[in-house]
Short mmCIF file of C-alpha atoms in Angstrom, two decimals:
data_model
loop_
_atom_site.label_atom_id
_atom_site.label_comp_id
_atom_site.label_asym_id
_atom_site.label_seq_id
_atom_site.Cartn_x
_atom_site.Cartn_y
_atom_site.Cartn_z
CA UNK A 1 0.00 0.00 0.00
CA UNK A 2 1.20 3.42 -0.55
CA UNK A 3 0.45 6.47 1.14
CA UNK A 4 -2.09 7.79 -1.51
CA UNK A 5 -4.14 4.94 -1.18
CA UNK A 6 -3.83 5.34 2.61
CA UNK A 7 -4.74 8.83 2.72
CA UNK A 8 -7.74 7.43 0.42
CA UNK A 9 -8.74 4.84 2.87
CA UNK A 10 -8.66 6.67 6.50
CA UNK A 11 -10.45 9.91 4.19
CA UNK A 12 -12.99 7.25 3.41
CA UNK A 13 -13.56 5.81 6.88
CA UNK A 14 -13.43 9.28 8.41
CA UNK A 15 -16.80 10.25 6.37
CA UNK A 16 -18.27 7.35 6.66
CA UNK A 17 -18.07 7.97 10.69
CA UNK A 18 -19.55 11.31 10.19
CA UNK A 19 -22.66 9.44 8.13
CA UNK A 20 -22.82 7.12 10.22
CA UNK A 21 -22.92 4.50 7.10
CA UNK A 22 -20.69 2.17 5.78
CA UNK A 23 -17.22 0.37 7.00
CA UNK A 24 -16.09 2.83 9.88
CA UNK A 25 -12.77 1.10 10.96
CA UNK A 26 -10.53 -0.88 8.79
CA UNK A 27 -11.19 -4.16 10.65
CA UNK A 28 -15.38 -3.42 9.00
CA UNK A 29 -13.95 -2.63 5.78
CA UNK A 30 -11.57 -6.03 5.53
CA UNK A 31 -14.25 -8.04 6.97
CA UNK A 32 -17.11 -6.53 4.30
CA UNK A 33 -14.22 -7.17 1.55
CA UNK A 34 -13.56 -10.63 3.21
CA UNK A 35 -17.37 -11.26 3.01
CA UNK A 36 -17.71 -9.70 -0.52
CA UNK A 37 -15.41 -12.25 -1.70
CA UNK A 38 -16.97 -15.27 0.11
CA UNK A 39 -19.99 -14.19 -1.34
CA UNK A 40 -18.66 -14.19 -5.02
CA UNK A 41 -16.58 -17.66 -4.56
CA UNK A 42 -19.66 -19.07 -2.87
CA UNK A 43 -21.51 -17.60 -6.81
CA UNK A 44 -18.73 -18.92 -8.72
CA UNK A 45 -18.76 -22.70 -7.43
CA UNK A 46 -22.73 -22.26 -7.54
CA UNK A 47 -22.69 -21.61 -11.10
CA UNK A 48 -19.51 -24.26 -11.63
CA UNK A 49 -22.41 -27.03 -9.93
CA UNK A 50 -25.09 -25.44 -12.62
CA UNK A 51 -23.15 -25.77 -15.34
CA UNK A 52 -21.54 -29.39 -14.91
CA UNK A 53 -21.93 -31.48 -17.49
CA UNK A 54 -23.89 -35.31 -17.84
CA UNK A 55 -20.56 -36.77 -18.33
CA UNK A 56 -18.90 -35.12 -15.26
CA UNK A 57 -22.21 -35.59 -13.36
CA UNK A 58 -22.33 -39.24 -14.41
CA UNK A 59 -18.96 -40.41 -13.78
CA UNK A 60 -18.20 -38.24 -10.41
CA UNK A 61 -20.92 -38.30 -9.02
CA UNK A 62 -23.88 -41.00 -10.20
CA UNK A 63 -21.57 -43.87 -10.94
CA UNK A 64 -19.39 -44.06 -8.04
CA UNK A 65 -23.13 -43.65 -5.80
CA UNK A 66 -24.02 -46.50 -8.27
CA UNK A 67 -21.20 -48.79 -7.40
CA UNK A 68 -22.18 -48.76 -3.48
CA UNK A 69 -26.31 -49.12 -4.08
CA UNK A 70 -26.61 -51.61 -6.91
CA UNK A 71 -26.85 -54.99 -5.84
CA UNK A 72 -24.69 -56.58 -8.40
CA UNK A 73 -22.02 -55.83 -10.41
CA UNK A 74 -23.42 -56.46 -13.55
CA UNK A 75 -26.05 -53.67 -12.90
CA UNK A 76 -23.34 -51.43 -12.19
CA UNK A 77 -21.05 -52.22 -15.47
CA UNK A 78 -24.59 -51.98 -17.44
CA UNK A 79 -24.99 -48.63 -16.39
CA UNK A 80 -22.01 -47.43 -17.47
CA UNK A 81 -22.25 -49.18 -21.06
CA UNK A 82 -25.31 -47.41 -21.30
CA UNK A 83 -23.89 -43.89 -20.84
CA UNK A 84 -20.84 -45.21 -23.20
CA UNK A 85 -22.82 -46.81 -26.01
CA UNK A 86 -25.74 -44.25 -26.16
CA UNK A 87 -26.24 -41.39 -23.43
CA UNK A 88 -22.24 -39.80 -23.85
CA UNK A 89 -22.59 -39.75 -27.76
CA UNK A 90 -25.70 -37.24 -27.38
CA UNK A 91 -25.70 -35.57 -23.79
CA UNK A 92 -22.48 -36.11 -22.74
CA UNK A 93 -20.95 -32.54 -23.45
CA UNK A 94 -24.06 -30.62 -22.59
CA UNK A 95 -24.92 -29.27 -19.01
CA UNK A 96 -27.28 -31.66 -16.78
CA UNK A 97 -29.60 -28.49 -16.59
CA UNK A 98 -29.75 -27.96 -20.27
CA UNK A 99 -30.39 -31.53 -21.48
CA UNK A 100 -34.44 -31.43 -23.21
CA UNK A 101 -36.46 -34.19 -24.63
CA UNK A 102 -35.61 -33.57 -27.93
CA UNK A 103 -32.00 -34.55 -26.86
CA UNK A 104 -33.74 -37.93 -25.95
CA UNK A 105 -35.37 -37.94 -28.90
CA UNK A 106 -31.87 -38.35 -30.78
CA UNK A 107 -30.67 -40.51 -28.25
CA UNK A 108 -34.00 -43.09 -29.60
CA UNK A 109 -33.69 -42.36 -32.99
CA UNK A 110 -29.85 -43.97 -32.33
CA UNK A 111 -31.06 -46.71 -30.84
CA UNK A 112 -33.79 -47.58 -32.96
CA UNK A 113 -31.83 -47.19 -36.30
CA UNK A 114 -28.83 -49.44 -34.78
CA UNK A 115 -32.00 -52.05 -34.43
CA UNK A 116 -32.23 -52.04 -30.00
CA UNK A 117 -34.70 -53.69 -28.73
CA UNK A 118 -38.02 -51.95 -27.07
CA UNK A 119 -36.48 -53.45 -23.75
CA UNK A 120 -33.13 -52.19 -24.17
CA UNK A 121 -34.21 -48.76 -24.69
CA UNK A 122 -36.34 -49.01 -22.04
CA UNK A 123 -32.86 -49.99 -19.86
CA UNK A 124 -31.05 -46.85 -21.48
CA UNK A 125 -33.49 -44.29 -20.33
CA UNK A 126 -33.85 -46.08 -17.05
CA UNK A 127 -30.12 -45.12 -16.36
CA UNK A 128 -30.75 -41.50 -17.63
CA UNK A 129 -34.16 -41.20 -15.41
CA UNK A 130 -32.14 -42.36 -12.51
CA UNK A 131 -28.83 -39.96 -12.87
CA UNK A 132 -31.30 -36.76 -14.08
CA UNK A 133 -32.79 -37.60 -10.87
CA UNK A 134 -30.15 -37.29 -8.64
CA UNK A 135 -28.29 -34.37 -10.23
CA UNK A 136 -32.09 -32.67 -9.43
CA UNK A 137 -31.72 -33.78 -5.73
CA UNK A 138 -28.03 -32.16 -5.68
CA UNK A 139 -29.71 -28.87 -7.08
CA UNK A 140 -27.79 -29.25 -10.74
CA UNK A 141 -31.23 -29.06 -11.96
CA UNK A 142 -34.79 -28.33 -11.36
CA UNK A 143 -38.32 -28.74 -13.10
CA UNK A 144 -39.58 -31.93 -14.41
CA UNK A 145 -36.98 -34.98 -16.01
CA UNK A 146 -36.95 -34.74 -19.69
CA UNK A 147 -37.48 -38.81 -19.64
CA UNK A 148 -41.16 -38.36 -19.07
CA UNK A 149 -42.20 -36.81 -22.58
CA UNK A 150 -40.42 -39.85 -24.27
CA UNK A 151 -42.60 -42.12 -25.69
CA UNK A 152 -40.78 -45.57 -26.24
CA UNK A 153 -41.98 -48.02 -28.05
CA UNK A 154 -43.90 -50.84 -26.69
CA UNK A 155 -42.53 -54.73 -25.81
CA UNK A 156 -43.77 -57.89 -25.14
CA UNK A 157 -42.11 -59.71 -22.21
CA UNK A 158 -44.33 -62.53 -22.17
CA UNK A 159 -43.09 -66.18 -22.68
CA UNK A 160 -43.96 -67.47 -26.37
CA UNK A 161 -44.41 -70.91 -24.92
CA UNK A 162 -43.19 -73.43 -22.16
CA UNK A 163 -41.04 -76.89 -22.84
CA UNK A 164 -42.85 -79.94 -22.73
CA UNK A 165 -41.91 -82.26 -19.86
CA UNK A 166 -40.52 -84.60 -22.63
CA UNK A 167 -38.60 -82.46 -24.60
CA UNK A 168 -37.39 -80.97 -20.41
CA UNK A 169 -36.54 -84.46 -19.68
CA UNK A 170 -34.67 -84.11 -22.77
CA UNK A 171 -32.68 -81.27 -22.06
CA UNK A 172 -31.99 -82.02 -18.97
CA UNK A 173 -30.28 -85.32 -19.70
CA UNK A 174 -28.19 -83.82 -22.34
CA UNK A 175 -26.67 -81.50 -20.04
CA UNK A 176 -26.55 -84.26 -17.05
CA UNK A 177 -24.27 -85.78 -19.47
CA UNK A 178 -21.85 -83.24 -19.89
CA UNK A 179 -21.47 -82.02 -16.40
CA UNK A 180 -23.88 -82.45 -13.13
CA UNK A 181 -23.08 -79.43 -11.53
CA UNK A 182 -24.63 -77.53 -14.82
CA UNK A 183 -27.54 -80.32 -14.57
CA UNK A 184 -28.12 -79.17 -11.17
CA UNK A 185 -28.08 -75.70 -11.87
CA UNK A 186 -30.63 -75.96 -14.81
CA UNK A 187 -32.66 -78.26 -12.83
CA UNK A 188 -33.18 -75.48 -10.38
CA UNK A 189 -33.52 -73.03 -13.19
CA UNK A 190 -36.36 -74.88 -14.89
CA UNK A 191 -38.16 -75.24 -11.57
CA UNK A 192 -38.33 -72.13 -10.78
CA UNK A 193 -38.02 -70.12 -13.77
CA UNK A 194 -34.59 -68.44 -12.69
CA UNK A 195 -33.17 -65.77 -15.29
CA UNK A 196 -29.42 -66.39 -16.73
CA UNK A 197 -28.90 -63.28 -14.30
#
């Protein structure tokens, strides 16, 4: 500091005593400037959290939740092929807040021309549902999740039709012969209509 701006300062303090307004010491004036630039730090990561993007959102902060609340594994490493095969491509550059259905709509026009399944689309915006979500929790975003004016198209689940108890017998010996412990496990799946997963 030099003795102009010091001169500056205690003229500045002086008057402000006489108003009875604003810093009057120079402990109130460092402290307001000390607060000022809290204030504008506190603005700066604020708008640093508004304008993260899916990918950063997805791998800091959804995937690594991910990995301690999914059950298996496999749920976990199908999450992430998701955002790898199809959501990155699309979203991944954008801001969470600034992702809109039409986005989404790319994001199913993808899928649909690379010939995905009903169900695997379904999967896809499952995972973006879930991290949209959460960034909306953490206050990256607000309103309503884009997901919800997507129409995907409809699939059929069901079972086309059951084995016979011959042609299980059949099955079931085949594999018997090649190795009991599969034989068991098949046994087990038939019985109780178990999924490979």
């Amino acid at each position: 500091m030099d003795l102009n701006k010091a001169i500056a300062i205690r003229s500045e303090l002086k008057t402000n005593h006489k108003l009875g307004a604003g810093p009057q010491t120079l402990a109130e004036k460092r402290g307001l400037e000390d607060a000022r630039r809290l204030e504008e730090l506190s603005e700066q990561r604020e708008e640093e959290k508004r304008n993260i993007t899916f990918r950063q959102f997805f791998k800091d902060t959804f995937m690594p939740q991910k990995k301690i609340d999914c059950k298996s594994r496999e749920t976990w490493r199908k999450k992430q092929e998701h955002f790898d095969s199809w959501l990155n491509v699309v979203i991944g550059n954008l801001p969470v807040r600034a992702v809109t259905p039409d986005h989404l709509e790319l994001i199913k026009k993808n899928m649909l021309e690379a010939g995905r399944s009903p169900s695997m689309l379904e999967k896809v915006f499952t995972t973006f549902g879930s991290a949209w979500n959460m960034a909306r929790d953490k206050g990256i975003c607000s309103g309503e999740n884009p997901r919800k004016k997507i129409k995907l198209p409809k699939y059929d689940n069901k079972v086309l039709r059951f084995y016979s108890k011959t042609e299980a017998q059949s099955l079931l010996q085949k594999i018997r012969d090649r190795s009991e412990t599969w034989y068991q496990m098949c046994l087990i799946s038939l019985h109780t209509g178990m999924r490979i997963g």
